Tab-separated table of C-alpha atoms in Angstrom:
chain	number	residue	atom	x	y	z
A	1	MET	CA	-8.317	27.087	19.908
A	2	THR	CA	-11.927	26.818	20.076
A	3	ALA	CA	-14.293	28.224	17.443
A	4	PRO	CA	-16.622	31.133	17.853
A	5	ASP	CA	-19.986	30.516	18.560
A	6	ALA	CA	-22.153	30.977	15.151
A	7	SER	CA	-24.092	33.881	17.841
A	8	GLU	CA	-20.668	35.579	18.296
A	9	PRO	CA	-19.589	38.416	15.914
A	10	GLY	CA	-17.784	37.159	13.166
A	11	ALA	CA	-18.939	33.803	13.111
A	12	PRO	CA	-20.818	33.048	9.558
A	13	ALA	CA	-24.235	33.270	10.476
A	14	ALA	CA	-25.891	32.578	6.713
A	15	ALA	CA	-25.598	29.033	5.612
A	16	GLY	CA	-24.253	30.248	2.659
A	17	GLY	CA	-21.442	31.210	4.735
A	18	ARG	CA	-21.155	27.964	6.364
A	19	TYR	CA	-20.845	26.455	3.189
A	20	ARG	CA	-18.013	28.723	1.653
A	21	SER	CA	-15.790	28.493	5.386
A	22	LEU	CA	-15.837	24.651	5.305
A	23	PRO	CA	-12.341	23.251	4.789
A	24	LYS	CA	-11.530	21.913	1.454
A	25	SER	CA	-11.123	18.439	3.133
A	26	ILE	CA	-14.942	18.175	3.183
A	27	TRP	CA	-15.157	19.862	0.004
A	28	LEU	CA	-12.854	17.044	-1.270
A	29	LEU	CA	-14.778	14.086	0.578
A	30	GLY	CA	-18.254	15.194	-0.673
A	31	MET	CA	-16.676	14.900	-4.359
A	32	VAL	CA	-15.614	11.472	-3.463
A	33	SER	CA	-18.478	10.876	-2.537
A	34	MET	CA	-20.113	11.896	-5.726
A	35	PHE	CA	-17.959	10.363	-8.262
A	36	MET	CA	-18.844	6.917	-6.515
A	37	ASP	CA	-22.189	7.443	-6.377
A	38	VAL	CA	-22.041	8.323	-9.837
A	39	SER	CA	-20.442	4.591	-10.501
A	40	SER	CA	-22.514	2.708	-8.088
A	41	GLU	CA	-25.815	4.177	-9.217
A	42	LEU	CA	-25.280	3.814	-13.054
A	43	VAL	CA	-23.896	-0.168	-12.427
A	44	HIS	CA	-27.070	-0.078	-9.753
A	45	CYS	CA	-29.881	0.718	-12.004
A	46	LEU	CA	-28.956	-1.689	-14.595
A	47	LEU	CA	-27.657	-4.759	-12.743
A	48	PRO	CA	-31.089	-6.262	-12.129
A	49	ILE	CA	-31.985	-5.929	-15.819
A	50	PHE	CA	-28.731	-7.471	-16.620
A	51	MET	CA	-29.055	-10.344	-13.929
A	52	ALA	CA	-32.640	-11.027	-15.300
A	53	GLY	CA	-32.018	-10.062	-19.289
A	54	VAL	CA	-28.573	-10.922	-20.487
A	55	LEU	CA	-27.334	-13.734	-17.592
A	56	GLY	CA	-31.339	-15.297	-16.982
A	57	ALA	CA	-31.444	-15.179	-12.884
A	58	SER	CA	-34.326	-15.777	-11.757
A	59	MET	CA	-35.906	-13.059	-9.458
A	60	LEU	CA	-35.434	-15.255	-6.581
A	61	THR	CA	-31.822	-15.126	-7.333
A	62	ILE	CA	-31.809	-11.525	-7.757
A	63	GLY	CA	-33.397	-10.895	-4.279
A	64	ILE	CA	-30.508	-13.584	-2.792
A	65	VAL	CA	-27.860	-11.301	-4.646
A	66	GLU	CA	-29.379	-7.910	-3.830
A	67	GLY	CA	-30.096	-8.802	-0.023
A	68	ILE	CA	-26.518	-10.236	0.808
A	69	ALA	CA	-24.933	-7.036	-0.684
A	70	GLU	CA	-26.862	-4.703	1.095
A	71	ALA	CA	-26.535	-6.958	4.664
A	72	THR	CA	-22.754	-7.177	4.456
A	73	ALA	CA	-22.374	-3.613	4.050
A	74	ALA	CA	-24.474	-3.002	6.858
A	75	ILE	CA	-22.432	-5.254	8.918
A	76	ALA	CA	-19.326	-4.273	8.014
A	77	LYS	CA	-19.943	-0.867	9.130
A	78	VAL	CA	-20.046	-1.914	12.866
A	79	PHE	CA	-16.264	-3.308	12.698
A	80	SER	CA	-15.233	-0.321	10.403
A	81	GLY	CA	-16.442	1.986	12.998
A	82	ALA	CA	-14.789	0.604	15.975
A	83	ILE	CA	-11.126	-0.403	13.803
A	84	SER	CA	-11.331	3.503	13.250
A	85	ASP	CA	-11.663	4.726	16.953
A	86	ARG	CA	-9.429	2.360	18.225
A	87	PHE	CA	-6.338	3.055	15.879
A	88	ARG	CA	-7.363	6.517	14.926
A	89	LYS	CA	-6.868	6.163	11.116
A	90	ARG	CA	-9.410	7.553	9.263
A	91	LYS	CA	-8.346	8.067	5.841
A	92	MET	CA	-6.644	4.531	5.073
A	93	LEU	CA	-10.258	2.926	6.088
A	94	VAL	CA	-12.009	5.292	3.280
A	95	VAL	CA	-9.120	4.892	1.010
A	96	LEU	CA	-9.432	0.997	1.346
A	97	GLY	CA	-13.205	0.925	1.331
A	98	TYR	CA	-13.724	3.228	-2.151
A	99	GLY	CA	-10.772	1.305	-3.448
A	100	LEU	CA	-12.255	-1.816	-3.049
A	101	GLY	CA	-15.460	-0.029	-4.838
A	102	ALA	CA	-13.272	0.702	-7.462
A	103	VAL	CA	-11.581	-2.505	-8.308
A	104	SER	CA	-15.146	-4.154	-8.368
A	105	LYS	CA	-16.220	-2.317	-10.901
A	106	PRO	CA	-15.185	-3.824	-13.915
A	107	ALA	CA	-15.906	-7.253	-12.850
A	108	PHE	CA	-19.857	-6.461	-13.673
A	109	PRO	CA	-19.002	-5.912	-17.509
A	110	LEU	CA	-17.120	-8.778	-17.587
A	111	ALA	CA	-19.544	-11.087	-16.111
A	112	SER	CA	-20.492	-13.899	-18.048
A	113	THR	CA	-22.202	-15.952	-14.975
A	114	ILE	CA	-24.294	-14.559	-11.674
A	115	ASP	CA	-21.662	-15.894	-9.542
A	116	LEU	CA	-19.017	-13.112	-10.978
A	117	VAL	CA	-21.537	-11.087	-10.356
A	118	PHE	CA	-22.559	-11.829	-6.879
A	119	ALA	CA	-18.901	-11.447	-5.693
A	120	ALA	CA	-18.642	-8.555	-7.257
A	121	ARG	CA	-21.677	-6.849	-5.399
A	122	PHE	CA	-19.899	-8.233	-2.170
A	123	VAL	CA	-16.472	-6.674	-2.759
A	124	ASP	CA	-18.691	-3.440	-3.941
A	125	ARG	CA	-20.492	-3.716	-0.497
A	126	ILE	CA	-17.630	-4.385	1.363
A	127	GLY	CA	-16.109	-1.715	0.163
A	128	LYS	CA	-19.430	0.624	0.871
A	129	GLY	CA	-19.095	-0.538	4.711
A	130	ILE	CA	-15.797	-0.556	5.587
A	131	ARG	CA	-15.575	3.635	4.298
A	132	GLY	CA	-18.966	4.509	5.515
A	133	ALA	CA	-18.324	5.060	9.142
A	134	PRO	CA	-14.630	6.239	9.014
A	135	ARG	CA	-16.132	8.409	6.360
A	136	ASP	CA	-18.495	9.810	8.927
A	137	ALA	CA	-16.194	10.379	11.746
A	138	LEU	CA	-13.238	12.529	9.393
A	139	VAL	CA	-16.169	14.702	8.697
A	140	ALA	CA	-16.425	15.429	12.470
A	141	ASP	CA	-12.719	15.795	13.395
A	142	LEU	CA	-12.433	18.066	10.131
A	143	VAL	CA	-14.750	20.800	11.535
A	144	PRO	CA	-15.647	22.266	14.813
A	145	PRO	CA	-19.245	21.094	16.116
A	146	ARG	CA	-20.432	24.530	15.029
A	147	GLN	CA	-20.058	23.571	11.204
A	148	ARG	CA	-21.145	20.065	11.762
A	149	GLY	CA	-24.814	20.443	10.289
A	150	ALA	CA	-23.140	21.867	7.235
A	151	ALA	CA	-20.534	19.833	6.686
A	152	TYR	CA	-23.043	16.720	6.669
A	153	GLY	CA	-25.245	18.789	4.559
A	154	LEU	CA	-23.075	19.492	1.956
A	155	ARG	CA	-21.515	16.155	1.601
A	156	GLN	CA	-24.665	14.280	1.779
A	157	ALA	CA	-25.982	16.849	-1.220
A	158	LEU	CA	-22.900	15.893	-3.195
A	159	ASP	CA	-24.199	12.357	-2.640
A	160	SER	CA	-27.333	12.594	-3.689
A	161	ALA	CA	-26.270	14.893	-6.670
A	162	GLY	CA	-24.032	11.377	-7.857
A	163	ALA	CA	-26.847	9.564	-6.927
A	164	PHE	CA	-29.054	11.013	-9.601
A	165	LEU	CA	-26.524	11.710	-11.621
A	166	GLY	CA	-25.692	8.455	-11.910
A	167	PRO	CA	-29.046	6.626	-13.876
A	168	LEU	CA	-28.907	9.939	-15.614
A	169	LEU	CA	-25.691	8.689	-17.377
A	170	ALA	CA	-27.269	5.289	-17.888
A	171	ILE	CA	-29.935	6.381	-20.269
A	172	VAL	CA	-27.537	8.396	-22.184
A	173	PHE	CA	-25.363	5.516	-22.647
A	174	MET	CA	-27.861	3.340	-23.309
A	175	LEU	CA	-29.352	5.329	-25.880
A	176	TRP	CA	-25.773	5.890	-27.242
A	177	PHE	CA	-24.937	2.296	-27.402
A	178	ALA	CA	-28.017	1.132	-28.362
A	179	SER	CA	-29.067	-1.000	-25.197
A	180	ASP	CA	-25.860	-2.786	-24.829
A	181	ILE	CA	-25.476	-2.873	-21.472
A	182	ARG	CA	-21.968	-4.522	-20.915
A	183	ARG	CA	-20.676	-1.603	-22.894
A	184	VAL	CA	-22.827	0.780	-20.696
A	185	LEU	CA	-21.357	-1.029	-17.511
A	186	TRP	CA	-18.095	0.076	-18.491
A	187	VAL	CA	-18.833	3.747	-18.046
A	188	ALA	CA	-18.792	2.692	-14.690
A	189	VAL	CA	-15.237	2.101	-14.486
A	190	VAL	CA	-14.377	5.902	-14.931
A	191	PRO	CA	-15.942	7.717	-12.191
A	192	ALA	CA	-15.045	5.100	-9.443
A	193	PHE	CA	-11.144	5.200	-9.914
A	194	ILE	CA	-11.665	9.118	-10.103
A	195	ALA	CA	-13.704	8.745	-6.464
A	196	VAL	CA	-10.223	6.509	-5.353
A	197	LEU	CA	-7.331	9.519	-6.693
A	198	LEU	CA	-9.750	12.188	-4.716
A	199	ALA	CA	-9.492	9.641	-1.282
A	200	LEU	CA	-5.667	9.621	-1.684
A	201	ALA	CA	-5.708	13.698	-1.203
A	202	LEU	CA	-7.195	14.143	1.741
A	203	ARG	CA	-5.762	15.114	4.575
A	204	GLU	CA	-6.430	13.511	7.662
A	205	PRO	CA	-5.991	15.427	11.261
A	206	ARG	CA	-2.720	14.692	13.295
A	207	SER	CA	-5.005	14.673	16.271
A	208	PRO	CA	-8.443	13.112	16.239
A	209	PRO	CA	-10.321	15.034	18.814
A	210	ALA	CA	-10.370	13.462	22.457
A	211	ALA	CA	-14.108	12.901	22.330
A	212	SER	CA	-13.953	9.854	20.261
A	213	ALA	CA	-14.004	6.107	21.098
A	214	PRO	CA	-11.862	4.478	23.427
A	215	ARG	CA	-8.692	3.069	21.901
A	216	ASP	CA	-7.984	0.371	24.467
A	217	ARG	CA	-10.681	-1.828	23.360
A	218	LEU	CA	-12.824	-3.166	20.542
A	219	ARG	CA	-15.583	-4.714	21.733
A	220	LEU	CA	-20.044	-4.913	21.593
A	221	ARG	CA	-21.904	-4.517	25.142
A	222	LEU	CA	-25.156	-6.721	24.311
A	223	GLY	CA	-28.599	-7.185	26.286
A	224	ARG	CA	-28.258	-6.162	29.776
A	225	SER	CA	-26.220	-2.825	28.956
A	226	LEU	CA	-29.290	-1.465	26.851
A	227	PRO	CA	-32.540	-0.530	27.813
A	228	ARG	CA	-35.791	-2.201	26.575
A	229	HIS	CA	-37.091	0.595	24.577
A	230	PHE	CA	-33.759	-0.090	22.437
A	231	TRP	CA	-34.988	-3.568	21.584
A	232	LEU	CA	-38.617	-2.223	20.927
A	233	ILE	CA	-36.809	0.092	18.316
A	234	VAL	CA	-34.475	-2.587	16.890
A	235	THR	CA	-37.409	-5.050	16.310
A	236	LEU	CA	-39.318	-1.308	15.007
A	237	GLY	CA	-36.297	-1.119	12.600
A	238	ALA	CA	-36.321	-4.532	11.659
A	239	VAL	CA	-40.004	-4.630	10.649
A	240	PHE	CA	-39.558	-1.467	8.564
A	241	THR	CA	-36.745	-3.195	6.567
A	242	LEU	CA	-38.860	-5.616	5.667
A	243	ALA	CA	-41.295	-3.530	3.957
A	244	ARG	CA	-37.438	-1.872	2.153
A	245	PHE	CA	-36.266	-4.533	-0.133
A	246	SER	CA	-33.921	-3.995	-2.796
A	247	GLU	CA	-34.343	-0.725	-5.009
A	248	ALA	CA	-33.471	-3.382	-7.873
A	249	PHE	CA	-37.225	-4.559	-7.700
A	250	LEU	CA	-38.612	-1.101	-8.347
A	251	LEU	CA	-36.489	-1.295	-11.547
A	252	LEU	CA	-38.157	-4.782	-12.673
A	253	ARG	CA	-41.305	-3.741	-11.987
A	254	ALA	CA	-41.125	-0.945	-14.243
A	255	GLN	CA	-39.489	-2.931	-17.069
A	256	ASP	CA	-42.270	-5.870	-16.410
A	257	LEU	CA	-44.538	-2.920	-17.362
A	258	GLY	CA	-42.909	-2.535	-20.572
A	259	LEU	CA	-40.786	0.450	-20.160
A	260	ALA	CA	-37.570	0.232	-22.702
A	261	ALA	CA	-34.475	-1.092	-20.876
A	262	ALA	CA	-32.546	1.898	-22.047
A	263	HIS	CA	-35.170	4.467	-19.963
A	264	VAL	CA	-35.272	1.770	-16.708
A	265	PRO	CA	-32.777	3.892	-15.057
A	266	ALA	CA	-35.050	6.932	-14.868
A	267	ILE	CA	-37.358	5.253	-12.412
A	268	LEU	CA	-34.207	5.939	-10.187
A	269	ILE	CA	-33.822	9.681	-11.496
A	270	VAL	CA	-37.389	10.307	-10.478
A	271	MET	CA	-37.137	8.244	-6.917
A	272	ASN	CA	-33.900	10.382	-5.707
A	273	ALA	CA	-35.104	13.759	-7.463
A	274	VAL	CA	-37.862	13.769	-4.858
A	275	TYR	CA	-35.865	12.440	-2.034
A	276	ALA	CA	-33.235	15.029	-2.853
A	277	ALA	CA	-35.647	17.584	-3.162
A	278	LEU	CA	-37.619	17.130	-0.070
A	279	ALA	CA	-34.598	15.745	2.868
A	280	TYR	CA	-33.355	18.315	3.920
A	281	PRO	CA	-36.683	20.237	4.569
A	282	ALA	CA	-38.050	16.889	5.878
A	283	GLY	CA	-34.885	16.802	8.467
A	284	ALA	CA	-35.684	20.459	9.778
A	285	ILE	CA	-38.935	19.858	10.656
A	286	ALA	CA	-38.354	16.727	12.286
A	287	ASP	CA	-35.890	18.969	14.453
A	288	ARG	CA	-38.589	20.320	15.778
A	289	LEU	CA	-41.670	17.697	15.804
A	290	PRO	CA	-41.283	14.055	17.670
A	291	ALA	CA	-39.924	11.465	15.351
A	292	ARG	CA	-43.366	9.570	14.998
A	293	THR	CA	-44.862	13.035	13.517
A	294	LEU	CA	-42.423	12.546	10.209
A	295	LEU	CA	-41.978	8.526	10.514
A	296	VAL	CA	-45.624	7.855	10.525
A	297	PRO	CA	-46.650	9.627	7.712
A	298	GLY	CA	-43.634	8.357	6.283
A	299	LEU	CA	-45.063	4.734	6.051
A	300	GLY	CA	-48.256	5.291	4.826
A	301	VAL	CA	-46.457	6.955	2.192
A	302	LEU	CA	-44.724	3.642	1.928
A	303	VAL	CA	-47.675	1.863	1.907
A	304	ALA	CA	-49.189	3.875	-1.112
A	305	ALA	CA	-46.028	3.627	-2.745
A	306	ASP	CA	-46.195	-0.516	-2.830
A	307	VAL	CA	-50.099	-0.346	-3.638
A	308	VAL	CA	-49.591	2.023	-6.885
A	309	LEU	CA	-46.809	-0.806	-7.967
A	310	ALA	CA	-48.595	-3.691	-7.043
A	311	LEU	CA	-51.740	-2.482	-9.298
A	312	ALA	CA	-49.900	-0.367	-11.930
A	313	GLU	CA	-50.295	-1.432	-15.201
A	314	SER	CA	-48.347	1.307	-17.434
A	315	PRO	CA	-44.931	2.748	-16.981
A	316	ALA	CA	-46.181	6.120	-15.932
A	317	ILE	CA	-47.631	4.767	-13.175
A	318	ALA	CA	-44.793	3.108	-11.873
A	319	PHE	CA	-43.035	6.346	-11.811
A	320	VAL	CA	-45.687	8.135	-10.029
A	321	GLY	CA	-45.201	4.451	-7.010
A	322	ALA	CA	-41.037	5.687	-7.394
A	323	ALA	CA	-42.085	9.330	-6.793
A	324	PHE	CA	-43.993	7.948	-3.661
A	325	TRP	CA	-40.780	5.738	-2.819
A	326	GLY	CA	-38.686	9.005	-2.695
A	327	LEU	CA	-40.961	10.770	-0.330
A	328	HIS	CA	-41.185	8.157	2.422
A	329	MET	CA	-37.619	8.395	1.775
A	330	ALA	CA	-37.388	11.626	2.780
A	331	LEU	CA	-39.875	11.766	5.717
A	332	THR	CA	-38.238	8.383	7.458
A	333	GLN	CA	-34.510	8.691	6.315
A	334	GLY	CA	-32.614	9.113	9.561
A	335	LEU	CA	-35.732	9.094	11.891
A	336	LEU	CA	-35.216	5.427	13.007
A	337	ALA	CA	-31.549	6.614	13.563
A	338	LYS	CA	-32.730	9.474	15.842
A	339	LEU	CA	-34.984	7.059	17.475
A	340	VAL	CA	-32.032	4.838	18.156
A	341	ALA	CA	-29.806	7.779	19.823
A	342	ASP	CA	-32.615	8.995	22.282
A	343	ALA	CA	-33.095	5.454	23.535
A	344	ALA	CA	-29.336	4.494	23.895
A	345	PRO	CA	-26.999	5.669	26.791
A	346	GLU	CA	-24.590	8.195	26.005
A	347	ALA	CA	-21.448	6.001	26.366
A	348	LEU	CA	-22.826	2.740	24.329
A	349	ARG	CA	-24.384	4.506	21.509
A	350	ALA	CA	-22.171	3.570	18.779
A	351	THR	CA	-22.878	-0.211	20.275
A	352	ALA	CA	-26.579	0.729	19.780
A	353	PHE	CA	-25.998	1.691	16.249
A	354	GLY	CA	-23.731	-1.120	15.387
A	355	ILE	CA	-26.646	-3.394	16.754
A	356	PHE	CA	-29.214	-1.672	14.834
A	357	ASN	CA	-27.032	-1.943	11.873
A	358	MET	CA	-26.679	-5.677	11.875
A	359	VAL	CA	-30.584	-6.702	12.417
A	360	THR	CA	-31.539	-4.291	10.114
A	361	GLY	CA	-28.714	-5.724	7.759
A	362	GLY	CA	-30.467	-8.956	8.220
A	363	ALA	CA	-34.083	-7.862	7.606
A	364	LEU	CA	-33.128	-6.405	4.517
A	365	LEU	CA	-31.406	-9.422	3.489
A	366	LEU	CA	-34.690	-11.723	4.464
A	367	ALA	CA	-36.972	-9.013	2.767
A	368	SER	CA	-34.920	-9.155	-0.637
A	369	VAL	CA	-34.779	-12.557	-0.672
A	370	VAL	CA	-38.989	-12.778	0.378
A	371	ALA	CA	-39.560	-10.734	-2.456
A	372	GLY	CA	-37.804	-12.599	-5.143
A	373	TRP	CA	-39.646	-15.353	-3.967
A	374	LEU	CA	-42.969	-13.637	-3.841
A	375	TRP	CA	-42.343	-11.956	-7.569
A	376	SER	CA	-41.525	-15.935	-8.605
A	377	THR	CA	-43.833	-17.293	-7.157
A	378	PHE	CA	-47.477	-15.047	-7.163
A	379	GLY	CA	-46.019	-12.159	-9.344
A	380	ALA	CA	-45.008	-8.656	-9.198
A	381	ALA	CA	-47.974	-7.217	-6.985
A	382	ALA	CA	-47.541	-9.704	-4.699
A	383	THR	CA	-43.680	-8.363	-3.704
A	384	PHE	CA	-45.203	-5.067	-3.307
A	385	SER	CA	-48.713	-6.343	-1.593
A	386	ALA	CA	-46.489	-7.919	0.999
A	387	GLY	CA	-44.030	-4.831	0.992
A	388	GLY	CA	-47.234	-2.749	1.734
A	389	ALA	CA	-48.565	-5.316	4.405
A	390	PHE	CA	-45.219	-4.917	6.495
A	391	ALA	CA	-44.889	-0.903	6.176
A	392	ALA	CA	-48.828	-0.740	7.578
A	393	VAL	CA	-47.387	-3.086	10.376
A	394	ALA	CA	-44.449	-1.035	11.129
A	395	ALA	CA	-46.314	2.407	11.135
A	396	LEU	CA	-49.027	0.590	13.832
A	397	GLY	CA	-46.084	-0.364	15.752
A	398	VAL	CA	-44.948	3.494	15.546
A	399	LEU	CA	-48.348	4.448	16.643
A	400	LEU	CA	-48.673	2.051	19.707
A	401	TYR	CA	-44.752	2.481	20.992
A	402	ARG	CA	-44.750	4.771	24.227
A	403	PRO	CA	-41.159	5.968	24.963
A	404	GLN	CA	-39.843	5.421	28.259
A	405	GLY	CA	-36.945	7.584	30.031
A	406	PRO	CA	-34.568	9.484	28.661
A	407	ALA	CA	-36.311	8.876	24.945
A	408	ALA	CA	-39.807	10.224	25.619
A	409	ALA	CA	-39.334	13.704	25.113
A	410	GLY	CA	-37.249	13.520	22.153
A	411	SER	CA	-39.713	10.653	20.093
A	412	ALA	CA	-42.596	10.286	21.606
């Protein structure tokens, strides 16, 4: 039975009504994301300090660990989404992904060498990559098209709440445990396993929508099947990603400027607060304006963030840089995805996103390694100066890029 359109009598017109009418499984998925993000962000905001201060890792080593971890997640999304569509099993992959994230958490406080930290980060990010695409597809399976915006918005809102609460809890427990990072990292184990238990309670629709990708093949179509302007966007996305190295370097910069270890997670609190507050308004504007209208200012804000962090001489200035970083996330997150969707033929859209994720994942690995090398060789200012330069190049590319064909109307 087709759900009534939002304009028909009886359809929920107000945003609040749409949220209240969402099925319980959407709320449950949001809670799963929130608890896992509490755990992951609690670890993430302390791990750079743990690697540098406790395990004695160099900045280059930290860059390699963070870069490989995030690149792994991006690449895994390509294959998990295709497998999910082929076998029509969303929940199985969602539970597996969250399960891998949970079992990796005890390895962090137990780690006595950087090798174990690397292994734990690798498993954790594999889990993130496995669960991401099936989870997003499950959201679409659970609600009619007229409610998908509200459903995705609710899940993202709860996810962002976890990203805010994780660093906040890190500060509380760092103060409680007198900056004993290992003891605080044990705290992250609890919300991770709560997330898995909630994921097990999910109910998957028996018959995914017929609009899902074909089941009879699992393949990537490359070069000749995708238009030239798609590859220009991939190139732009790679340059953009080179300017956005791991956020671990924001935390290390704050500590480098004299912020106490117990207070360093506040950097991510500020960044996520700005991001969460402005992401929805920016997204609403992006629905009405061409993508470059927000993408160029967003990249300009990233340049400003890098300049502030490069020139900072006190922890207070680092918080200003973190706020700019969050603003740039709000203005740009999802806009490159919009460009990809506009450029790719409808039949190859999932393939296009897979290729884009693979390329930008590789760029993130390179960016984090280069950032760590620059920091080790020339100092923190060089790392952020290079990031600002890459962001400026990306902004210039957006200004010069002129889409052709079907993409022109939406992204010019």
